[in-house]
mmCIF file of C-alpha atoms and ligand atoms in Angstrom:
data_model
loop_
_atom_site.group_PDB
_atom_site.id
_atom_site.type_symbol
_atom_site.label_atom_id
_atom_site.label_comp_id
_atom_site.label_asym_id
_atom_site.label_seq_id
_atom_site.Cartn_x
_atom_site.Cartn_y
_atom_site.Cartn_z
ATOM 1 C CA MET A 275 0.000 0.000 0.000
ATOM 2 C CA VAL A 276 2.691 2.425 1.086
ATOM 3 C CA PHE A 277 4.810 1.167 -1.793
ATOM 4 C CA THR A 278 2.031 1.827 -4.316
ATOM 5 C CA PHE A 279 1.602 5.294 -2.877
ATOM 6 C CA LEU A 280 5.291 5.996 -3.266
ATOM 7 C CA VAL A 281 5.307 4.706 -6.831
ATOM 8 C CA LEU A 282 2.340 6.925 -7.644
ATOM 9 C CA LEU A 283 3.982 9.885 -5.952
ATOM 10 C CA CYS A 284 7.130 9.303 -7.929
ATOM 11 C CA ALA A 285 5.164 8.936 -11.166
ATOM 12 C CA CYS A 286 3.385 12.209 -10.510
ATOM 13 C CA GLY A 287 6.604 13.848 -9.472
ATOM 14 C CA CYS A 288 8.294 12.671 -12.636
ATOM 15 C CA VAL A 289 5.426 13.862 -14.816
ATOM 16 C CA PHE A 290 5.502 17.293 -13.221
ATOM 17 C CA ALA A 291 9.267 17.415 -13.458
ATOM 18 C CA ILE A 292 9.354 17.176 -17.254
ATOM 19 C CA ASP A 293 11.178 20.231 -18.473
ATOM 20 C CA THR A 294 9.192 21.603 -21.376
ATOM 21 C CA GLY A 295 11.403 24.661 -21.628
ATOM 22 C CA PHE A 296 10.000 27.766 -23.246
ATOM 23 C CA PRO A 297 9.027 28.531 -26.833
ATOM 24 C CA ALA A 298 11.939 28.386 -29.264
ATOM 25 C CA GLY A 299 10.378 31.179 -31.295
ATOM 26 C CA TYR A 300 9.334 31.173 -34.913
ATOM 27 C CA MET A 301 12.233 31.058 -37.463
ATOM 28 C CA GLY A 302 15.081 31.818 -35.109
ATOM 29 C CA ASP A 303 17.981 31.521 -37.528
ATOM 30 C CA CYS A 304 18.040 32.496 -41.181
ATOM 31 C CA PRO A 305 20.815 31.953 -43.713
ATOM 32 C CA GLY A 306 22.869 34.934 -44.798
ATOM 33 C CA MET A 307 22.112 37.181 -41.844
ATOM 34 C CA TYR A 308 25.866 37.427 -41.178
ATOM 35 C CA ASN A 309 26.779 37.910 -44.832
ATOM 36 C CA ASP A 310 26.901 41.072 -46.833
ATOM 37 C CA THR A 311 23.762 42.440 -48.497
ATOM 38 C CA GLN A 312 24.204 45.321 -50.915
ATOM 39 C CA PHE A 313 21.965 47.401 -53.131
ATOM 40 C CA SER A 314 22.577 47.822 -56.855
ATOM 41 C CA ASP A 315 22.633 51.355 -58.264
ATOM 42 C CA SER A 316 19.160 50.938 -59.686
ATOM 43 C CA THR A 317 17.818 49.749 -56.322
ATOM 44 C CA LYS A 318 19.396 52.791 -54.662
ATOM 45 C CA ARG A 319 17.803 55.096 -57.213
ATOM 46 C CA SER A 320 14.402 53.568 -56.514
ATOM 47 C CA LEU A 321 14.402 54.458 -52.800
ATOM 48 C CA SER A 322 12.097 57.207 -51.613
ATOM 49 C CA VAL A 323 10.355 58.768 -48.659
ATOM 50 C CA VAL A 324 7.038 60.545 -48.267
ATOM 51 C CA VAL A 325 7.277 63.711 -46.188
ATOM 52 C CA MET A 326 4.210 65.105 -44.460
ATOM 53 C CA TRP A 327 3.777 68.268 -42.480
ATOM 54 C CA PRO A 328 0.865 69.779 -40.572
ATOM 55 C CA THR A 329 -0.966 72.788 -41.976
ATOM 56 C CA ASN A 330 -3.613 75.057 -40.553
ATOM 57 C CA GLY A 331 -6.005 74.775 -43.454
ATOM 58 C CA PHE A 332 -8.998 72.542 -44.076
ATOM 59 C CA ILE A 333 -6.655 69.849 -45.330
ATOM 60 C CA ARG A 334 -4.757 69.098 -42.129
ATOM 61 C CA SER A 335 -1.478 68.165 -43.741
ATOM 62 C CA GLN A 336 0.437 68.225 -46.978
ATOM 63 C CA GLU A 337 2.827 65.717 -48.424
ATOM 64 C CA ARG A 338 5.522 65.265 -51.043
ATOM 65 C CA LYS A 339 7.648 62.429 -52.254
ATOM 66 C CA CYS A 340 11.438 62.847 -52.120
ATOM 67 C CA GLN A 341 14.300 60.529 -52.982
ATOM 68 C CA LEU A 342 16.023 58.690 -50.172
ATOM 69 C CA SER A 343 19.461 60.080 -51.088
ATOM 70 C CA VAL A 344 21.675 63.054 -50.373
ATOM 71 C CA ARG A 345 19.883 64.901 -53.177
ATOM 72 C CA GLY A 346 16.574 63.892 -51.662
ATOM 73 C CA ALA A 347 17.640 65.490 -48.375
ATOM 74 C CA ALA A 348 17.584 68.889 -50.119
ATOM 75 C CA CYS A 349 14.025 68.151 -51.214
ATOM 76 C CA VAL A 350 13.027 67.271 -47.636
ATOM 77 C CA ALA A 351 14.711 70.377 -46.221
ATOM 78 C CA ARG A 352 12.730 72.537 -48.699
ATOM 79 C CA HIS A 353 9.411 71.201 -47.444
ATOM 80 C CA LEU A 354 9.913 70.572 -43.741
ATOM 81 C CA ASN A 355 10.690 73.044 -40.999
ATOM 82 C CA LEU A 356 13.529 71.009 -39.530
ATOM 83 C CA ASN A 357 14.590 73.403 -36.755
ATOM 84 C CA LYS A 358 11.282 74.247 -35.203
ATOM 85 C CA ARG A 359 9.246 71.068 -35.399
ATOM 86 C CA LYS A 360 10.045 67.604 -34.170
ATOM 87 C CA THR A 361 10.558 65.151 -36.988
ATOM 88 C CA GLN A 362 9.120 61.678 -36.719
ATOM 89 C CA VAL A 363 10.641 59.077 -39.018
ATOM 90 C CA MET A 364 8.348 56.100 -39.531
ATOM 91 C CA ILE A 365 9.262 52.778 -41.087
ATOM 92 C CA THR A 366 6.767 50.071 -41.832
ATOM 93 C CA GLY A 367 7.283 46.347 -41.925
ATOM 94 C CA TYR A 368 7.124 43.393 -44.259
ATOM 95 C CA LEU A 369 4.725 43.660 -47.229
ATOM 96 C CA ASP A 370 3.741 47.155 -46.149
ATOM 97 C CA ALA A 371 3.824 50.523 -47.917
ATOM 98 C CA THR A 372 3.548 54.245 -47.198
ATOM 99 C CA PHE A 373 0.036 54.227 -48.673
ATOM 100 C CA SER A 374 -1.277 51.564 -46.287
ATOM 101 C CA PRO A 375 -4.272 52.796 -44.262
ATOM 102 C CA VAL A 376 -2.742 51.458 -41.030
ATOM 103 C CA VAL A 377 0.439 53.471 -41.572
ATOM 104 C CA ARG A 378 -1.570 56.580 -42.357
ATOM 105 C CA SER A 379 -3.586 56.075 -39.164
ATOM 106 C CA VAL A 380 -0.427 55.757 -37.057
ATOM 107 C CA ALA A 381 0.960 58.931 -38.665
ATOM 108 C CA ALA A 382 -2.162 60.995 -37.944
ATOM 109 C CA PRO A 383 -1.644 61.581 -34.176
ATOM 110 C CA TYR A 384 1.953 62.701 -34.805
ATOM 111 C CA LEU A 385 0.698 65.283 -37.295
ATOM 112 C CA GLU A 386 -1.862 66.394 -34.707
ATOM 113 C CA MET A 387 1.051 66.920 -32.311
ATOM 114 C CA GLY A 388 2.579 69.264 -34.872
ATOM 115 C CA ARG A 389 5.375 67.003 -36.033
ATOM 116 C CA ASN A 390 6.949 66.561 -39.418
ATOM 117 C CA ILE A 391 6.673 63.018 -40.697
ATOM 118 C CA ILE A 392 9.117 61.168 -42.890
ATOM 119 C CA LEU A 393 7.589 57.889 -44.051
ATOM 120 C CA VAL A 394 10.175 55.553 -45.515
ATOM 121 C CA GLU A 395 8.872 53.740 -48.586
ATOM 122 C CA VAL A 396 9.611 50.027 -48.270
ATOM 123 C CA PHE A 397 7.361 49.100 -51.195
ATOM 124 C CA PRO A 398 8.215 47.176 -53.309
ATOM 125 C CA LEU A 399 11.640 46.618 -51.723
ATOM 126 C CA LEU A 400 10.352 44.361 -48.938
ATOM 127 C CA ILE A 401 7.919 42.503 -51.202
ATOM 128 C CA ARG A 402 10.038 39.385 -51.483
ATOM 129 C CA PRO A 403 10.459 36.172 -49.503
ATOM 130 C CA TYR A 404 10.806 37.044 -45.832
ATOM 131 C CA PRO A 405 14.399 35.855 -45.208
ATOM 132 C CA MET A 406 15.558 38.111 -48.076
ATOM 133 C CA ALA A 407 13.476 41.005 -46.777
ATOM 134 C CA ALA A 408 15.142 40.505 -43.378
ATOM 135 C CA ARG A 409 18.605 40.882 -44.957
ATOM 136 C CA ILE A 410 17.570 44.116 -46.643
ATOM 137 C CA THR A 411 16.856 45.862 -43.329
ATOM 138 C CA ARG A 412 20.503 46.638 -42.603
ATOM 139 C CA PRO A 413 21.579 48.271 -45.907
ATOM 140 C CA LEU A 414 18.276 50.155 -46.070
ATOM 141 C CA GLY A 415 18.718 51.363 -42.501
ATOM 142 C CA GLU A 416 22.262 52.499 -43.218
ATOM 143 C CA ILE A 417 21.166 54.525 -46.239
ATOM 144 C CA LEU A 418 18.426 56.045 -44.097
ATOM 145 C CA GLY A 419 20.989 56.891 -41.406
ATOM 146 C CA GLU A 420 23.174 58.706 -43.966
ATOM 147 C CA PHE A 421 20.102 60.575 -45.179
ATOM 148 C CA LEU A 422 19.180 61.659 -41.638
ATOM 149 C CA ALA A 423 22.756 62.791 -40.972
ATOM 150 C CA GLU A 424 22.493 64.901 -44.124
ATOM 151 C CA LEU A 425 19.237 66.363 -42.777
ATOM 152 C CA SER A 426 21.071 67.268 -39.582
ATOM 153 C CA ARG A 427 23.636 69.135 -41.656
ATOM 154 C CA ARG A 428 20.632 70.998 -43.050
ATOM 155 C CA GLY A 429 19.272 71.944 -39.645
ATOM 156 C CA LEU A 430 17.610 68.918 -38.019
ATOM 157 C CA PRO A 431 18.826 68.767 -34.372
ATOM 158 C CA PRO A 432 19.227 65.232 -32.960
ATOM 159 C CA ASN A 433 17.033 66.097 -29.976
ATOM 160 C CA ARG A 434 14.166 66.760 -32.389
ATOM 161 C CA LEU A 435 14.597 63.522 -34.266
ATOM 162 C CA GLU A 436 12.538 60.475 -33.305
ATOM 163 C CA LEU A 437 12.230 57.184 -35.115
ATOM 164 C CA SER A 438 9.586 54.521 -34.907
ATOM 165 C CA GLY A 439 9.342 51.280 -36.796
ATOM 166 C CA GLY A 440 7.086 48.271 -36.823
ATOM 167 C CA SER A 441 8.264 44.679 -37.222
ATOM 168 C CA LEU A 442 11.126 44.645 -39.784
ATOM 169 C CA GLY A 443 10.854 48.436 -39.784
ATOM 170 C CA ALA A 444 11.980 48.496 -36.143
ATOM 171 C CA HIS A 445 15.331 46.973 -37.104
ATOM 172 C CA ILE A 446 15.619 49.343 -40.071
ATOM 173 C CA ALA A 447 15.022 52.227 -37.652
ATOM 174 C CA TYR A 448 17.734 50.905 -35.328
ATOM 175 C CA TYR A 449 20.316 50.471 -38.120
ATOM 176 C CA ALA A 450 19.491 54.008 -39.270
ATOM 177 C CA ALA A 451 19.925 55.374 -35.738
ATOM 178 C CA ALA A 452 23.240 53.541 -35.338
ATOM 179 C CA LYS A 453 24.534 54.895 -38.673
ATOM 180 C CA TYR A 454 23.332 58.361 -37.695
ATOM 181 C CA ARG A 455 25.309 58.177 -34.445
ATOM 182 C CA GLU A 456 28.394 56.958 -36.300
ATOM 183 C CA LEU A 457 28.221 59.943 -38.690
ATOM 184 C CA THR A 458 27.136 62.727 -36.336
ATOM 185 C CA GLY A 459 28.445 61.515 -32.974
ATOM 186 C CA GLN A 460 24.983 62.029 -31.515
ATOM 187 C CA LYS A 461 21.961 59.882 -30.843
ATOM 188 C CA PRO A 462 18.411 60.601 -31.949
ATOM 189 C CA ALA A 463 16.073 61.526 -29.095
ATOM 190 C CA ARG A 464 13.881 58.463 -29.253
ATOM 191 C CA LEU A 465 13.597 55.114 -30.989
ATOM 192 C CA SER A 466 10.380 53.132 -30.687
ATOM 193 C CA GLY A 467 9.840 49.563 -31.810
ATOM 194 C CA LEU A 468 6.362 48.188 -32.471
ATOM 195 C CA ASP A 469 6.688 44.455 -32.039
ATOM 196 C CA PRO A 470 10.183 44.346 -33.588
ATOM 197 C CA ALA A 471 10.542 41.326 -35.859
ATOM 198 C CA GLY A 472 11.799 38.124 -34.261
ATOM 199 C CA PRO A 473 12.082 35.802 -37.275
ATOM 200 C CA CYS A 474 15.695 35.916 -38.542
ATOM 201 C CA PHE A 475 16.626 38.319 -35.692
ATOM 202 C CA ARG A 476 15.875 36.644 -32.387
ATOM 203 C CA ASN A 477 19.115 34.655 -32.286
ATOM 204 C CA LEU A 478 21.407 37.398 -33.568
ATOM 205 C CA PRO A 479 23.784 38.926 -31.012
ATOM 206 C CA PRO A 480 21.996 41.888 -29.364
ATOM 207 C CA SER A 481 24.393 44.391 -30.931
ATOM 208 C CA GLN A 482 23.361 43.211 -34.410
ATOM 209 C CA ARG A 483 19.670 43.966 -34.038
ATOM 210 C CA PHE A 484 17.390 46.571 -32.428
ATOM 211 C CA ASN A 485 18.921 47.467 -29.049
ATOM 212 C CA PRO A 486 18.931 50.268 -26.461
ATOM 213 C CA GLU A 487 22.087 51.909 -27.845
ATOM 214 C CA GLY A 488 20.062 53.280 -30.760
ATOM 215 C CA ALA A 489 18.783 56.465 -29.148
ATOM 216 C CA GLU A 490 18.654 58.463 -25.909
ATOM 217 C CA LYS A 491 15.301 56.830 -25.168
ATOM 218 C CA VAL A 492 14.349 53.446 -26.543
ATOM 219 C CA ASP A 493 10.949 51.887 -25.989
ATOM 220 C CA VAL A 494 9.437 48.693 -27.302
ATOM 221 C CA LEU A 495 5.909 47.349 -27.477
ATOM 222 C CA HIS A 496 5.805 43.544 -27.638
ATOM 223 C CA THR A 497 2.622 41.843 -28.821
ATOM 224 C CA ASN A 498 3.680 38.480 -30.293
ATOM 225 C CA ILE A 499 7.004 37.537 -28.724
ATOM 226 C CA ASP A 500 7.257 33.889 -29.763
ATOM 227 C CA GLY A 501 5.851 34.373 -33.269
ATOM 228 C CA PHE A 502 6.538 37.412 -35.431
ATOM 229 C CA GLY A 503 7.925 39.435 -32.528
ATOM 230 C CA ILE A 504 10.865 38.978 -30.170
ATOM 231 C CA ALA A 505 10.810 37.936 -26.517
ATOM 232 C CA ASP A 506 13.978 39.619 -25.193
ATOM 233 C CA PRO A 507 13.733 43.043 -23.605
ATOM 234 C CA ILE A 508 15.550 45.178 -26.193
ATOM 235 C CA GLY A 509 14.807 48.751 -25.084
ATOM 236 C CA HIS A 510 15.084 50.906 -21.975
ATOM 237 C CA VAL A 511 11.387 50.356 -21.400
ATOM 238 C CA ASP A 512 9.763 47.194 -22.776
ATOM 239 C CA PHE A 513 5.986 46.788 -22.711
ATOM 240 C CA TYR A 514 4.608 43.259 -22.918
ATOM 241 C CA ALA A 515 0.992 43.738 -23.930
ATOM 242 C CA ASN A 516 -1.131 41.084 -22.222
ATOM 243 C CA GLY A 517 2.051 39.118 -21.585
ATOM 244 C CA GLY A 518 3.366 39.727 -25.086
ATOM 245 C CA GLU A 519 2.537 36.287 -26.487
ATOM 246 C CA TYR A 520 -0.944 36.670 -27.934
ATOM 247 C CA GLN A 521 -3.465 39.479 -27.911
ATOM 248 C CA PRO A 522 -7.088 39.042 -26.915
ATOM 249 C CA SER A 523 -9.604 38.188 -29.580
ATOM 250 C CA MET A 524 -10.506 40.506 -32.402
ATOM 251 C CA PHE A 525 -13.865 39.051 -33.408
ATOM 252 C CA GLY A 526 -15.911 38.786 -30.255
ATOM 253 C CA ASP A 527 -15.627 36.392 -27.395
ATOM 254 C CA PHE A 528 -15.742 33.029 -29.056
ATOM 255 C CA ILE A 529 -15.316 33.078 -32.802
ATOM 256 C CA MET A 530 -11.659 33.517 -33.555
ATOM 257 C CA PRO A 531 -8.730 33.835 -31.164
ATOM 258 C CA CYS A 532 -6.067 36.326 -32.172
ATOM 259 C CA PHE A 533 -3.122 34.257 -33.384
ATOM 260 C CA LEU A 534 0.298 35.289 -34.666
ATOM 261 C CA LEU A 535 -0.339 37.843 -37.390
ATOM 262 C CA CYS A 536 -3.360 39.324 -35.637
ATOM 263 C CA SER A 537 -1.340 39.750 -32.422
ATOM 264 C CA HIS A 538 1.659 41.181 -34.273
ATOM 265 C CA ILE A 539 -0.365 43.805 -36.124
ATOM 266 C CA ARG A 540 -2.272 44.704 -32.974
ATOM 267 C CA SER A 541 0.847 46.604 -31.837
ATOM 268 C CA ALA A 542 0.110 49.321 -34.419
ATOM 269 C CA PHE A 543 -3.418 49.762 -33.061
ATOM 270 C CA TYR A 544 -2.324 49.974 -29.411
ATOM 271 C CA TRP A 545 0.322 52.452 -30.476
ATOM 272 C CA LEU A 546 -1.952 54.784 -32.353
ATOM 273 C CA LEU A 547 -4.605 54.640 -29.631
ATOM 274 C CA ALA A 548 -1.960 55.343 -26.985
ATOM 275 C CA TYR A 549 -0.933 58.470 -28.886
ATOM 276 C CA GLU A 550 -4.560 59.544 -29.012
ATOM 277 C CA ASN A 551 -5.084 58.642 -25.318
ATOM 278 C CA PRO A 552 -1.744 59.285 -23.609
ATOM 279 C CA ASP A 553 -2.962 58.521 -20.060
ATOM 280 C CA LYS A 554 -4.884 55.356 -20.761
ATOM 281 C CA PHE A 555 -2.495 52.530 -21.595
ATOM 282 C CA ILE A 556 -1.146 51.941 -18.097
ATOM 283 C CA ALA A 557 1.402 49.198 -17.543
ATOM 284 C CA VAL A 558 3.020 47.855 -14.358
ATOM 285 C CA ARG A 559 6.660 46.969 -13.896
ATOM 286 C CA CYS A 560 7.505 43.294 -13.731
ATOM 287 C CA GLU A 561 10.504 41.356 -12.472
ATOM 288 C CA SER A 562 11.026 39.348 -15.629
ATOM 289 C CA VAL A 563 9.617 38.483 -19.021
ATOM 290 C CA ALA A 564 8.862 35.028 -17.640
ATOM 291 C CA LYS A 565 6.565 36.627 -15.057
ATOM 292 C CA ALA A 566 5.139 39.176 -17.485
ATOM 293 C CA ARG A 567 3.977 36.319 -19.728
ATOM 294 C CA HIS A 568 1.569 35.346 -16.951
ATOM 295 C CA GLY A 569 0.728 38.809 -15.704
ATOM 296 C CA ASP A 570 2.453 37.807 -12.476
ATOM 297 C CA CYS A 571 3.573 41.365 -11.781
ATOM 298 C CA TYR A 572 1.394 42.605 -8.934
ATOM 299 C CA ASN A 573 2.683 43.014 -5.402
ATOM 300 C CA ASP A 574 2.647 45.762 -2.782
ATOM 301 C CA THR A 575 4.767 48.155 -4.805
ATOM 302 C CA VAL A 576 3.208 48.687 -8.212
ATOM 303 C CA VAL A 577 5.400 50.831 -10.471
ATOM 304 C CA PRO A 578 3.236 52.169 -13.318
ATOM 305 C CA ASN A 579 4.234 53.540 -16.698
ATOM 306 C CA PHE A 580 2.412 54.785 -19.789
ATOM 307 C CA LEU A 581 2.644 53.412 -23.276
ATOM 308 C CA GLY A 582 2.919 56.255 -25.790
ATOM 309 C CA PRO A 583 4.053 59.866 -25.599
ATOM 310 C CA LYS A 584 4.136 59.892 -21.774
ATOM 311 C CA THR A 585 6.435 56.921 -21.218
ATOM 312 C CA ASN A 586 8.673 57.669 -18.229
ATOM 313 C CA PHE A 587 12.196 56.614 -19.182
ATOM 314 C CA THR A 588 13.532 57.214 -15.682
ATOM 315 C CA ASN A 589 11.780 54.018 -14.665
ATOM 316 C CA LYS A 590 13.470 51.594 -16.999
ATOM 317 C CA GLY A 591 12.453 47.976 -17.122
ATOM 318 C CA ILE A 592 10.022 45.316 -18.198
ATOM 319 C CA TYR A 593 6.329 46.248 -18.033
ATOM 320 C CA TYR A 594 3.162 44.196 -18.215
ATOM 321 C CA LEU A 595 0.493 46.067 -20.155
ATOM 322 C CA PRO A 596 -3.022 44.681 -19.747
ATOM 323 C CA THR A 597 -5.717 45.639 -22.250
ATOM 324 C CA LYS A 598 -9.235 44.541 -23.024
ATOM 325 C CA GLU A 599 -10.197 42.689 -26.184
ATOM 326 C CA GLN A 600 -12.385 45.343 -27.811
ATOM 327 C CA LEU A 601 -11.591 48.790 -29.128
ATOM 328 C CA PRO A 602 -10.337 51.103 -27.775
ATOM 329 C CA TYR A 603 -8.422 48.381 -25.892
ATOM 330 C CA TYR A 604 -7.127 50.455 -22.976
ATOM 331 C CA ILE A 605 -8.364 49.835 -19.420
ATOM 332 C CA GLY A 606 -6.800 52.839 -17.672
ATOM 333 C CA GLU A 607 -6.280 52.479 -13.931
ATOM 334 C CA GLU A 608 -7.931 49.068 -13.936
ATOM 335 C CA GLY A 609 -4.540 47.992 -15.192
ATOM 336 C CA LEU A 610 -3.012 48.686 -11.783
ATOM 337 C CA LYS A 611 -4.981 45.846 -10.236
ATOM 338 C CA LYS A 612 -4.494 42.166 -10.860
ATOM 339 C CA ARG A 613 -7.254 40.702 -12.989
ATOM 340 C CA LYS A 614 -8.898 37.374 -12.351
ATOM 341 C CA TYR A 615 -8.470 36.267 -15.957
ATOM 342 C CA ASN A 616 -5.356 37.407 -17.699
ATOM 343 C CA HIS A 617 -4.454 37.391 -21.373
ATOM 344 C CA ASN A 618 -4.706 33.650 -21.844
ATOM 345 C CA GLY A 619 -7.844 33.430 -19.786
ATOM 346 C CA TYR A 620 -10.073 36.123 -21.180
ATOM 347 C CA LEU A 621 -12.170 33.607 -23.114
ATOM 348 C CA LEU A 622 -12.848 31.729 -19.892
ATOM 349 C CA ARG A 623 -15.146 34.409 -18.517
ATOM 350 C CA VAL A 624 -18.050 32.985 -20.498
ATOM 351 C CA SER A 625 -17.905 29.772 -18.492
ATOM 352 C CA PRO A 626 -19.143 30.085 -14.890
ATOM 353 C CA ASP A 627 -17.325 28.573 -11.935
ATOM 354 C CA ASN A 628 -20.098 26.060 -11.214
ATOM 355 C CA ASP A 629 -22.090 23.139 -12.632
ATOM 356 C CA VAL A 630 -24.153 23.916 -15.700
ATOM 357 C CA ILE A 631 -26.821 22.307 -17.853
ATOM 358 C CA VAL A 632 -26.569 23.323 -21.492
HETATM 359 C C1 NAG B 34 28.531 34.048 -44.760
HETATM 360 O O1 NAG B 34 28.430 34.023 -43.327
HETATM 361 C C2 NAG B 34 28.803 32.802 -42.753
HETATM 362 C C3 NAG B 34 28.492 32.887 -41.272
HETATM 363 O O2 NAG B 34 29.113 33.974 -40.679
HETATM 364 C C4 NAG B 34 30.292 32.560 -43.026
HETATM 365 O O3 NAG B 34 30.676 31.305 -42.476
HETATM 366 C C5 NAG B 34 30.494 32.552 -44.520
HETATM 367 O O4 NAG B 34 31.890 32.433 -44.794
HETATM 368 C C6 NAG B 34 29.970 33.819 -45.153
HETATM 369 N N1 NAG B 34 30.085 33.724 -46.599
HETATM 370 C C7 NAG B 34 30.704 34.633 -47.313
HETATM 371 C C8 NAG B 34 30.753 34.381 -48.781
HETATM 372 O O5 NAG B 34 31.203 35.616 -46.805
HETATM 373 C C1 NAG B 35 7.537 43.739 -6.407
HETATM 374 O O1 NAG B 35 7.687 43.889 -7.817
HETATM 375 C C2 NAG B 35 8.787 44.666 -8.196
HETATM 376 C C3 NAG B 35 8.720 44.880 -9.686
HETATM 377 O O2 NAG B 35 8.350 43.728 -10.338
HETATM 378 C C4 NAG B 35 10.073 43.990 -7.729
HETATM 379 O O3 NAG B 35 11.187 44.776 -8.083
HETATM 380 C C5 NAG B 35 10.026 43.803 -6.224
HETATM 381 O O4 NAG B 35 11.148 43.067 -5.799
HETATM 382 C C6 NAG B 35 8.761 43.068 -5.823
HETATM 383 N N1 NAG B 35 8.660 43.074 -4.360
HETATM 384 C C7 NAG B 35 8.378 41.975 -3.678
HETATM 385 C C8 NAG B 35 8.272 42.156 -2.214
HETATM 386 O O5 NAG B 35 8.223 40.903 -4.230
HETATM 387 C C1 NAG B 36 9.314 59.539 -13.711
HETATM 388 O O1 NAG B 36 9.542 58.703 -12.622
HETATM 389 C C2 NAG B 36 10.415 59.264 -11.656
HETATM 390 C C3 NAG B 36 10.736 58.182 -10.636
HETATM 391 O O2 NAG B 36 9.592 57.539 -10.193
HETATM 392 C C4 NAG B 36 9.750 60.470 -11.040
HETATM 393 O O3 NAG B 36 10.601 61.059 -10.084
HETATM 394 C C5 NAG B 36 9.451 61.485 -12.140
HETATM 395 O O4 NAG B 36 8.721 62.567 -11.642
HETATM 396 C C6 NAG B 36 8.655 60.838 -13.269
HETATM 397 N N1 NAG B 36 8.576 61.748 -14.392
HETATM 398 C C7 NAG B 36 7.420 62.157 -14.881
HETATM 399 C C8 NAG B 36 7.475 63.087 -16.022
HETATM 400 O O5 NAG B 36 6.326 61.785 -14.418
#
């Protein structure tokens, strides 16, 4: 009897002791990421940016297309007031383009804030198989960095330069910022990553991908860390939305959970809503990513921070950002309290904690 008990105990113990590790992450290593990737002259000539600036008239902003080159910098300097206004450089991700409605929506709050916008055109450059698109981020970022350094020679102060990029665009933004620092000796004011791409990047040495050396202030919003995003904290302030793995459902409570791509893209929506509602996306500091995954970040000393324009960079660290599943996503000060059902449990609410007859 005692023997059987011990055998059972051991069996249970052994079952519970299986080390299942943690997710390896989607497409960790890609060929050629350590090799050279160069642009031909015709590729270089094809590069462009769209510049936008706020106006007082009925049409809230104007825009022009300029070449992404030293000559193009003169075109940008003609249209933008580089000394007086902050300049926001935005870079989109894989299969995206400056004309995408999502990109335009993310740009809108920056224009409202009175900033210049430089949208880097990645179409059709990044329309190719993903592992090739990943290799293109570095040379494109370096050309962008040279271009921004040229803009600084034409009056753009580094403390008025901010970059933000989504997915592959986050790494492009970092490479640009690093090149900019190499050429000017100064860092841009801020670098923001919206779910920086993990595939082909997650196993690179930290210095070879998006990292906190890029700018004076570096913040990251993680929404799909084991899929299209990256799990490591790679900024001064890293927000893990709902644990960072998956985002709550897009289509109601039961139809379709929000898997990889849905969760990845959700970062752009949180971002734009946080810029429209700067006090609403409240996150709490967490000891580790491992704990943030489970929302296990609440104790007696809650250290809050805001996603968006009000992020406090004095309080560096890893932050758990809870949201709800419907627009406008934010939950304000509710986020300071531990919720019964966290990110992985939000669908469970529909099932009561007692016996049912259906
Ligand atoms: C490409 O990179 C790999 C890994 O660093 C290296 O072993 C290889 O020699 C490189 N190939 C060329 C042609 O440089
Ligand atoms: C409370 O959480 C913070 C941030 O996660 C951590 O630094 C601190 O050590 C925790 N305090 C206790 C008593 O666990
Ligand atoms: C940022 O946090 C620090 C430390 O908690 C605090 O002293 C400072 O006032 C905060 N800054 C802003 C702008 O709220």
